[in-house]
CSV table of C-alpha atoms in Angstrom, one decimal:
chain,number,residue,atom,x,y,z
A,1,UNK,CA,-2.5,-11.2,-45.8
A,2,UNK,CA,-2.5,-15.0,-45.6
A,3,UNK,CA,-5.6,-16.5,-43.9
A,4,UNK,CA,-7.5,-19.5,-44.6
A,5,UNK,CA,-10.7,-17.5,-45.9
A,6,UNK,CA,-13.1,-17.6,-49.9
A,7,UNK,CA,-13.6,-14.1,-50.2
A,8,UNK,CA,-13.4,-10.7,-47.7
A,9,UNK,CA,-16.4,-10.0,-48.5
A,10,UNK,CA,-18.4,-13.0,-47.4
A,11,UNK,CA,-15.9,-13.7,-44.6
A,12,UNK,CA,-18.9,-13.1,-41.8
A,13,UNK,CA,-21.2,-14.5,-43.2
A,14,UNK,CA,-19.4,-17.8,-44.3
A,15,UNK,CA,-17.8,-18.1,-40.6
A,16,UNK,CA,-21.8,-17.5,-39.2
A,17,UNK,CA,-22.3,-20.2,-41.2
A,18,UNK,CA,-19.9,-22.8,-40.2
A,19,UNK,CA,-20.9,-21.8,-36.5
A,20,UNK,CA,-24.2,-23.2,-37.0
A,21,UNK,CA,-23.1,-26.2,-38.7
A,22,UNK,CA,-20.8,-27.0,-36.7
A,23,UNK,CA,-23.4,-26.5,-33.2
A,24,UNK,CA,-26.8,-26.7,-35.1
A,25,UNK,CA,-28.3,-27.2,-31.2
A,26,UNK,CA,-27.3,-23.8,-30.0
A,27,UNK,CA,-26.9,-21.5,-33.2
A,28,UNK,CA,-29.3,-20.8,-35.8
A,29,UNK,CA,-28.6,-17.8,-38.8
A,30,UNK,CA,-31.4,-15.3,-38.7
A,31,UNK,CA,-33.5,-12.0,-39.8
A,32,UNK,CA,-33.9,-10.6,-43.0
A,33,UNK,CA,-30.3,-9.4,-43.1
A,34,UNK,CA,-28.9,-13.1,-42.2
A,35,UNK,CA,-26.8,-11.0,-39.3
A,36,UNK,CA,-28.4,-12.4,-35.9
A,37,UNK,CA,-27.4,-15.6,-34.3
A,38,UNK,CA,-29.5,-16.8,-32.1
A,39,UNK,CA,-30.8,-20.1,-29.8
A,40,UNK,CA,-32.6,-23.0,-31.6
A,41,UNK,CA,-36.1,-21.1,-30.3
A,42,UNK,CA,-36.6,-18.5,-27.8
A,43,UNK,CA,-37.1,-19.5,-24.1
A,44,UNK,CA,-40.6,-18.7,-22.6
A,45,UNK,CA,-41.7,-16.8,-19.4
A,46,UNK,CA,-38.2,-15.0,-18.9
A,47,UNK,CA,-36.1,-11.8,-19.3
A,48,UNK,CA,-34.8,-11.9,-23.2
A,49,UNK,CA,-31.3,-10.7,-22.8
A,50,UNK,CA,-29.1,-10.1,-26.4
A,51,UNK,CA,-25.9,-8.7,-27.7
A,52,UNK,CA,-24.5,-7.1,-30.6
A,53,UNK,CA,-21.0,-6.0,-31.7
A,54,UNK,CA,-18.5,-6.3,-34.6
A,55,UNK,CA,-16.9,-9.7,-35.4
A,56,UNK,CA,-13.7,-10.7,-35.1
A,57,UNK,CA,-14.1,-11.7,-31.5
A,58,UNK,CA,-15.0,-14.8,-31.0
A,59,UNK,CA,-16.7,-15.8,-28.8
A,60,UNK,CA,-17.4,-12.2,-28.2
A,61,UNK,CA,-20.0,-11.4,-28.9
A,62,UNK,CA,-22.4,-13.9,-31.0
A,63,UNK,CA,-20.3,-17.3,-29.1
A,64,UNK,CA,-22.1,-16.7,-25.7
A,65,UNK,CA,-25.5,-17.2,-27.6
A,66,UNK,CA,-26.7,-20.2,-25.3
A,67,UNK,CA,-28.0,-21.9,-21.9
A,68,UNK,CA,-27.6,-19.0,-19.1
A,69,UNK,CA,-26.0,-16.2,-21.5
A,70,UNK,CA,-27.7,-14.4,-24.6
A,71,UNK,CA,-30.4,-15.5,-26.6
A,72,UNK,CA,-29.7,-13.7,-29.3
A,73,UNK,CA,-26.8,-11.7,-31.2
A,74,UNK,CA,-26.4,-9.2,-33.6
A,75,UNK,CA,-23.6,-9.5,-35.9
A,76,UNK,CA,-21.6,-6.3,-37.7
A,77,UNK,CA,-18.6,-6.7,-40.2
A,78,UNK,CA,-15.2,-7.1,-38.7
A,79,UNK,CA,-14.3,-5.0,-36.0
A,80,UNK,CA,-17.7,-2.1,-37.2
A,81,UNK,CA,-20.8,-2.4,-35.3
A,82,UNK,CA,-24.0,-3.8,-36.6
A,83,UNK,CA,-26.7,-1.6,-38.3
A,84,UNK,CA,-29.7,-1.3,-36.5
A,85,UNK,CA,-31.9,-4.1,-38.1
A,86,UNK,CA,-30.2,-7.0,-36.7
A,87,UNK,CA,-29.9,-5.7,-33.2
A,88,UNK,CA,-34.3,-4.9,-33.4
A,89,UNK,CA,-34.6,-8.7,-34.7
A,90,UNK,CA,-32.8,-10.0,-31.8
A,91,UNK,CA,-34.8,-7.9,-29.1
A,92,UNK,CA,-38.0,-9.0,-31.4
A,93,UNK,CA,-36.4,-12.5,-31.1
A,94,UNK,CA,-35.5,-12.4,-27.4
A,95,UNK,CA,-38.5,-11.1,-26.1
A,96,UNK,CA,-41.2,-13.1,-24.4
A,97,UNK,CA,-43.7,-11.0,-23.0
A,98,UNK,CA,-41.6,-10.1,-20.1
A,99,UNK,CA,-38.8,-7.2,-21.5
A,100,UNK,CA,-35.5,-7.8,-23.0
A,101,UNK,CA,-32.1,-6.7,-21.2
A,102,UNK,CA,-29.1,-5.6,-24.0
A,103,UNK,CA,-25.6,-5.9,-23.3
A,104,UNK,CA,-23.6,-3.4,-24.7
A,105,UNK,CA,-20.0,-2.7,-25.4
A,106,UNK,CA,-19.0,1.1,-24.8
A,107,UNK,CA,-18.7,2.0,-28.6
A,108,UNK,CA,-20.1,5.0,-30.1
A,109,UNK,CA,-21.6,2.7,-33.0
A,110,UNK,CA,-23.4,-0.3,-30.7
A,111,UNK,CA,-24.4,2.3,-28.5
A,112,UNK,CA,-26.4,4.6,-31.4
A,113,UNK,CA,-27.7,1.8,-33.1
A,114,UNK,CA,-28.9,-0.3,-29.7
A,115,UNK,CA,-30.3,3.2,-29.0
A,116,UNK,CA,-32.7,3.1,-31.7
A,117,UNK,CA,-33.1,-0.3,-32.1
A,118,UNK,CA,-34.6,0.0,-28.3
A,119,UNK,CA,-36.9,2.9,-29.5
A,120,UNK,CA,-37.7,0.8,-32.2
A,121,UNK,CA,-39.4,-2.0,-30.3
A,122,UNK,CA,-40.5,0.0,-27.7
A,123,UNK,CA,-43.1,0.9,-31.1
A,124,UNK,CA,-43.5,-3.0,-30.8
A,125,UNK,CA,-44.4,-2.6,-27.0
A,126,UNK,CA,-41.2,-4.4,-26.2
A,127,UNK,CA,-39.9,-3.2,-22.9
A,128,UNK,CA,-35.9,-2.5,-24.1
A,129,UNK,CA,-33.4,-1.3,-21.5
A,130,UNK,CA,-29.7,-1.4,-21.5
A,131,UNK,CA,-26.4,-2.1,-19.9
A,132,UNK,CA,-23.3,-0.6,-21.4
A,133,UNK,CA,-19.8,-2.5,-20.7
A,134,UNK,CA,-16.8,0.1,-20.1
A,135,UNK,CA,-14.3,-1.7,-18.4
A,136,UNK,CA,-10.6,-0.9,-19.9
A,137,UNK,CA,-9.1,1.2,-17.8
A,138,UNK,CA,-6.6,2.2,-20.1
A,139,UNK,CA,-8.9,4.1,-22.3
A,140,UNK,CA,-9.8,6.2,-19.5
A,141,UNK,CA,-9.1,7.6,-15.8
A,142,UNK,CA,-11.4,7.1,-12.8
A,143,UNK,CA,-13.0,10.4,-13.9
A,144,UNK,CA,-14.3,9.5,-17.1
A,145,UNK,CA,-14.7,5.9,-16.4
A,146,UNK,CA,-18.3,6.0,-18.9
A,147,UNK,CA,-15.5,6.8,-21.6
A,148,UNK,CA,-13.7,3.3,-21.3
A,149,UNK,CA,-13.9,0.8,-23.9
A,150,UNK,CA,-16.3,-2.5,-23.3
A,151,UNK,CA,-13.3,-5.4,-23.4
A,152,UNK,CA,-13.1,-8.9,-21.9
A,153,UNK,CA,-15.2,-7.9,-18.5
A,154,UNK,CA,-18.1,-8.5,-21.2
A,155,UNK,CA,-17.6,-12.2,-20.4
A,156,UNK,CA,-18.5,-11.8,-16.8
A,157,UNK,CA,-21.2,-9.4,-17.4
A,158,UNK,CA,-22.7,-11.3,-19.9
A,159,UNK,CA,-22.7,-14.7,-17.4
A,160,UNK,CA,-24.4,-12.7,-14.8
A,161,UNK,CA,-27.3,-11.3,-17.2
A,162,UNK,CA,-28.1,-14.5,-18.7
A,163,UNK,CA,-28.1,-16.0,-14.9
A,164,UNK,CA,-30.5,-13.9,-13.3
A,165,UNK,CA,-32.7,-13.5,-16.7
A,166,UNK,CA,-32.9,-17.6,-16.1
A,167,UNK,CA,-33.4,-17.3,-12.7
A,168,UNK,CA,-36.7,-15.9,-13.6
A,169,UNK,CA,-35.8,-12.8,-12.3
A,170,UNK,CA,-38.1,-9.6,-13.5
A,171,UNK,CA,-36.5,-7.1,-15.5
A,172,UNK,CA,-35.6,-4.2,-13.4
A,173,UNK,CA,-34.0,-6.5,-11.0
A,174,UNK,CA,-31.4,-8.3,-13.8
A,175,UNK,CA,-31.1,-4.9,-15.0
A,176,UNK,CA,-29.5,-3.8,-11.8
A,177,UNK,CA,-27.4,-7.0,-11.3
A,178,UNK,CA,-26.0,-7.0,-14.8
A,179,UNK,CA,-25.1,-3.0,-14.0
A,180,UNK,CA,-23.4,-3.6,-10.8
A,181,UNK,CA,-21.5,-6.4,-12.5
A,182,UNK,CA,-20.2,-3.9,-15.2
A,183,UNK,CA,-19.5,-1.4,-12.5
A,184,UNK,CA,-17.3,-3.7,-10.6
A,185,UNK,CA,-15.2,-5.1,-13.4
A,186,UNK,CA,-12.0,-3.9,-14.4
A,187,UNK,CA,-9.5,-5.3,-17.2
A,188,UNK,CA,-6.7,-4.2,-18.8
A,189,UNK,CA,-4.4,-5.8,-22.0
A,190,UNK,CA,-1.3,-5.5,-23.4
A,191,UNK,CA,-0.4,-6.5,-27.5
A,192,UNK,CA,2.5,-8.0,-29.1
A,193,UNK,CA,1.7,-7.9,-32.2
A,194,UNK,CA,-1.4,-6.6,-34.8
A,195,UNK,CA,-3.8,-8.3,-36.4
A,196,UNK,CA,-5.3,-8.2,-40.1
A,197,UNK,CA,-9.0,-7.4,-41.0
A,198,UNK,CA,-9.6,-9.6,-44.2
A,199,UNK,CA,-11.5,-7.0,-45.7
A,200,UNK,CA,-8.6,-4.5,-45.0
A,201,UNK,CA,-5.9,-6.6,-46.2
A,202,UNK,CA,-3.1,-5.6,-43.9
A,203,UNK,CA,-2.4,-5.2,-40.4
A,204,UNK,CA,-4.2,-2.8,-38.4
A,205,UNK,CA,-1.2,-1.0,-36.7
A,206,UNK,CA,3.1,-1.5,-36.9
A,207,UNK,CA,4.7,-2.7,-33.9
A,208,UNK,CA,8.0,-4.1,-34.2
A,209,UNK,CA,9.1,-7.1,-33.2
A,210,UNK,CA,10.9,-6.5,-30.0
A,211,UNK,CA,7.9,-4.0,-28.5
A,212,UNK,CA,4.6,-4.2,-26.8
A,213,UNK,CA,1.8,-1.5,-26.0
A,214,UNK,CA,0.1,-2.1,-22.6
A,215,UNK,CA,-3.6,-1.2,-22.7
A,216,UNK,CA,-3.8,-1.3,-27.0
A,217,UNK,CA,-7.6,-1.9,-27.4
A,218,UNK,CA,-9.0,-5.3,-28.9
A,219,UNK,CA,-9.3,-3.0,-32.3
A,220,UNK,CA,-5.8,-1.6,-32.1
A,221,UNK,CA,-7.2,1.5,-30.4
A,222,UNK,CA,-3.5,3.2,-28.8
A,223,UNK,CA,-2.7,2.0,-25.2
A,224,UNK,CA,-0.7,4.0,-22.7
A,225,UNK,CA,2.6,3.0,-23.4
A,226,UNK,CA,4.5,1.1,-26.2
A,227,UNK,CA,8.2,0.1,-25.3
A,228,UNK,CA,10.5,-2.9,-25.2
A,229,UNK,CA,9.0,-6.5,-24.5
A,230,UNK,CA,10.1,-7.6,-21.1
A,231,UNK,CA,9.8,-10.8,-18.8
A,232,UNK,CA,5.9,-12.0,-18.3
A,233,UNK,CA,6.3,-11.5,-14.6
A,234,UNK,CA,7.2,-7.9,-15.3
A,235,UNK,CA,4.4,-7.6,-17.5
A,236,UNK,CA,1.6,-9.0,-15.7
A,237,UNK,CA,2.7,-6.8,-12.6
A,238,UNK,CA,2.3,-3.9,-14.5
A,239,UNK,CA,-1.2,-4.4,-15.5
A,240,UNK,CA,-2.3,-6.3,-11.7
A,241,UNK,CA,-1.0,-2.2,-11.1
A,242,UNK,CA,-2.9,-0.7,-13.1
A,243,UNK,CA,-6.5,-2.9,-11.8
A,244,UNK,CA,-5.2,-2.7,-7.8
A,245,UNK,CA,-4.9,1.5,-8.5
A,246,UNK,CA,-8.4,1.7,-10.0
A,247,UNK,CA,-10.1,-0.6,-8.0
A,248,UNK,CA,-8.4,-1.7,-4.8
A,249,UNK,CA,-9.0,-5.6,-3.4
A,250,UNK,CA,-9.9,-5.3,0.0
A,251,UNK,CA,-8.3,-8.2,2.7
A,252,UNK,CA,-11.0,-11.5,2.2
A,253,UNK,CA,-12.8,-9.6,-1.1
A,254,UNK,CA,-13.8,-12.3,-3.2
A,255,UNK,CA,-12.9,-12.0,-7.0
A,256,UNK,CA,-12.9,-13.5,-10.3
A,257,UNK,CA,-10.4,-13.3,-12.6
A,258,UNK,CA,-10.3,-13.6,-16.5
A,259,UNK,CA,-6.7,-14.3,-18.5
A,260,UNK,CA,-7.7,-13.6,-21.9
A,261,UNK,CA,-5.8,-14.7,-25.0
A,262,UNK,CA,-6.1,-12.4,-28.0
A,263,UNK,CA,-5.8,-14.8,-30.6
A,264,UNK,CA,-2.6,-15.7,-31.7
A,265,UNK,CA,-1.0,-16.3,-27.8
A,266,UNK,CA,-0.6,-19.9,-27.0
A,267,UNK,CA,-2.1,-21.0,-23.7
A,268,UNK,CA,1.2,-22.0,-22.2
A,269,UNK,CA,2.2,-18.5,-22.1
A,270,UNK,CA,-1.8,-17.0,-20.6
A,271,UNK,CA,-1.0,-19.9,-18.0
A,272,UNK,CA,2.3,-18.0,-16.9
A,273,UNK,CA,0.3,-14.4,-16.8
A,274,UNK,CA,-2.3,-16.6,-14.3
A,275,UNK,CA,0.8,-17.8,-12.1
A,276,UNK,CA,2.1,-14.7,-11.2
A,277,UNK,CA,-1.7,-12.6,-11.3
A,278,UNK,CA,-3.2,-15.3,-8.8
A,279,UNK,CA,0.4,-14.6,-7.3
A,280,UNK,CA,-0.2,-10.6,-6.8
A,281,UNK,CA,-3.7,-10.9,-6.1
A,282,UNK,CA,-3.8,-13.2,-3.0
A,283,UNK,CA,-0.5,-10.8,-1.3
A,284,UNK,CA,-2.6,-8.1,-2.0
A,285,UNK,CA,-5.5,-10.0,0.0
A,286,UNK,CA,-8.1,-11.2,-2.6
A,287,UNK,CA,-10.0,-14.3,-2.8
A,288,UNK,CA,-10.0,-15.8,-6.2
A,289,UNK,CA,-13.1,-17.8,-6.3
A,290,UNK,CA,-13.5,-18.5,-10.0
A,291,UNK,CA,-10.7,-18.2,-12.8
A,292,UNK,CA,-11.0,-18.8,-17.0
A,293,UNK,CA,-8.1,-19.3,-18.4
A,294,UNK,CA,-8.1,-19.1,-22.4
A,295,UNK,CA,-9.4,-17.0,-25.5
A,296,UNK,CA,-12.6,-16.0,-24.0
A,297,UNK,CA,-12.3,-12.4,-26.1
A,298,UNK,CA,-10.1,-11.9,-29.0
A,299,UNK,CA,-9.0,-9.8,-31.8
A,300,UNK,CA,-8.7,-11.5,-34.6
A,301,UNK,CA,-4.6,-13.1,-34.6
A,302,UNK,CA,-3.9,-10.4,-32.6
A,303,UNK,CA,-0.8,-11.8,-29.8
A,304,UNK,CA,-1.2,-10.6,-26.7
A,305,UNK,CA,-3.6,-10.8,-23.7
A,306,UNK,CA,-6.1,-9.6,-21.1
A,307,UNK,CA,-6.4,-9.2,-17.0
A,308,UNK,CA,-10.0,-8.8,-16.1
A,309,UNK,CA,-11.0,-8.8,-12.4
A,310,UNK,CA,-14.6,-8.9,-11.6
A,311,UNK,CA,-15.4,-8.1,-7.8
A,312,UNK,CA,-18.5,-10.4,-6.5
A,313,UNK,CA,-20.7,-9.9,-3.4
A,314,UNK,CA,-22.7,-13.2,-2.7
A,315,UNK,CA,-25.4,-12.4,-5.5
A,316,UNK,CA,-23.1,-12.1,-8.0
A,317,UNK,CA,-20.9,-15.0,-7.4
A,318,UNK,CA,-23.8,-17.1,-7.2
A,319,UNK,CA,-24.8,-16.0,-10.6
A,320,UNK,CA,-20.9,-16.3,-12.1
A,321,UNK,CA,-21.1,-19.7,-11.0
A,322,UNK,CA,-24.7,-21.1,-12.0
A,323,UNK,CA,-25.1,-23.3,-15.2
A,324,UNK,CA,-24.6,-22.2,-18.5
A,325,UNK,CA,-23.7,-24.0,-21.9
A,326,UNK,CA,-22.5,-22.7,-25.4
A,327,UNK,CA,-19.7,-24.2,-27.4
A,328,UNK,CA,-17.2,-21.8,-25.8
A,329,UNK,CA,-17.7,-22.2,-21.9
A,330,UNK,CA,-19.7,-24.3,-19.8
A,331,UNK,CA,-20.2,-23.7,-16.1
C-alpha cells in the first residue's frame, strides 16, 4: 500500500478534518462521535434533507454538504456504513420544525441504520422519511430493480432534494420529487483497476492489467462481465446499451447525463467516454440538457468510470439546474 496517509486508523477522521479546514464556510466536524459533517448552522423554515454512507467517495456522500444539496452527513469508515448515532445527529441537526428528508444509498447497512435512526427521532417528534438510491443496473434486472446498488445517480438525486427542500417546498412534496428523481435514473460503470482500503492494506479485488469488468460496483462488488480492455468507443457503447435497454430515451426526451471518474482516471480519457455517449444518445433521440463531466463519485484510486442518465420532466430539470454551492460543484 503506498498512500499519502498518518495512520489507517485515523484516516477518516484526519481527511474530515482537513475538509473543514480547508472550507471552514461550508463544513463543520460534529456530534458526539465526531462522524457528521455538516453546514456552518442549520437553515431555518425549510425541509432538512441529510446523507450518510461509507467514505471513500468523495464527494459522495459528506462533499455535497452545502447551498441547495444536504445539510448534513453522516460519515462511516471506508467503504462500511455509519452506525446509527451519527445519521440521528444529522436528522437532529437538519431539522427545523418542518421534517427532514434522507437520502439513501441502496445498502443493507445505510438502510438499517437510517431505519432506526428515523425511529429514533420520530421519539424526538422529528418527522423522518426516506428516499433510497438504487440505480446500477448491473446489480440487478428490471425485475428486481429495489435490489440495485445506490451509485453515481446519488449526484442527481441529491441536487433535486436539496432544490425543492430550498424551494420551500413542504415535505411530502420534496419527498415525491426526490423519489421520482431516483426512479428515473439509471447508471452503469466499468473498472480498470482496484483500489486499496488503508485500513485493509491491499487491493480490494485482482484484475490484471489487460482486463476490465463492466458494471464492478464502486466497492468492488462483481459486475457482469470481466474480459479484455478494448477501445473507449467500444466501451462506452456497451454501457449507453445497457441504460437504452433498461430505460429507453424517447425522440425530444430531455436528459442529463453524469461521466463519472472513479478516482484514479484522468479527465482526458472521461472527456472521450462524453464524446461518444453525447454521440449515442442524440442518434438515439435524447436531449441532453445538462452534463458533469469529472469525479463527481469515486472509489478510492479505483480507475475506471461511470454513465449515469437521469430523465427530467420540466420540474425536475428546473430543480437540476437551480443554485447550489459546495467545494465540489456549483450550479
Amino acid at each position: 500500500m503506498k498512500k499519502l496517509i498518518n495512520t489507517p486508523e485515523n484516516y477518516v477522521d484526519e481527511v474530515l478534518a482537513g475538509m473543514q479546514a480547508a472550507h471552514p464556510e461550508t463544513y463543520r466536524i460534529g456530534g458526539a462521535t465526531g462522524r457528521m459533517l455538516h453546514r456552518p448552522a442549520p437553515v431555518p423554515e425549510k425541509v432538512g434533507v441529510v446523507s450518510g454512507g461509507g467514505f471513500g467517495h468523495i464527494p459522495v456522500f459528506a462533499g455535497y454538504v452545502g447551498d441547495g444539496l444536504l445539510d448534513a452527513c453522516a460519515v462511516g469508515d471506508v467503504f462500511a456504513s455509519p452506525d446509527m448515532n451519527p445519521m440521528l445527529e444529522s436528522i437532529q441537526f437538519a431539522d427545523q420544525g418542518r421534517g427532514v428528508l434522507c437520502v439513501v444509498g441502496n445498502y443493507g447497512g445505510d438502510r438499517m441504520n437510517f431505519d432506526m435512526a428515523c425511529e429514533m427521532a420520530e421519539m424526538d417528534d422529528i418527522e423522518a422519511r426516506k428516499v433510497i438510491v438504487a440505480d446500477d443496473v448491473a446489480a440487478a434486472g428490471p425485475d428486481e430493480a429495489e435490489k440495485r446498488r445506490g451509485v453515481a445517480g446519488f449526484v442527481f438525486v441529491t441536487k433535486i432534494a436539496g432544490a425543492a427542500a430550498a424551494q420551500g417546498k413542504t415535505l411530502d412534496d420534496v419527498v415525491a420529487v426526490t423519489q421520482r428523481a431516483a426512479d428515473n435514473v439509471r447508471s452503469v460503470g466499468v473498472a480498470l483497476s482496484s483500489c486499496t482500503v488503508p485500513q485493509a492494506g491491499k487491493p480490494t479485488f485482482e484484475i490484471a492489467d489487460d482486463e476490465m469488468e463492466i458494471g464492478m460496483g464502486i466497492h468492488g462488488e462483481p459486475g457482469v462481465r470481466r474480459g479484455k480492455l478494448r477501445p473507449v468507443d467500444e466501451i462506452t457503447d456497451e454501457m449507453i446499451d445497457m441504460l437504452l435497454a433498461d430505460k429507453p430515451v424517447e425522440a425530444g426526451g430531455r436528459i442529463a447525463v453524469l461521466i463519472n471518474g472513479l478516482g484514479a482516471t484522468p479527465i482526458e480519457e472521461l472527456y472521450l467516454v462524453f464524446r461518444q455517449a453525447k454521440a449515442r444518445l442524440e442518434s438515439a433521440g435524447a436531449v441532453i440538457a445538462m452534463h458533469l463531466v469529472g469525479n463527481y463519485a469515486t472509489s478510492m484510486e479505483m480507475a475506471g468510470a461511470s454513465i449515469s442518465v437521469l430523465h427530467l420532466d420540466e420540474e425536475l430539470e428546473t430543480l437540476l439546474t437551480a443554485p447550489a454551492n459546495c467545494p465540489f460543484w456549483k450550479v
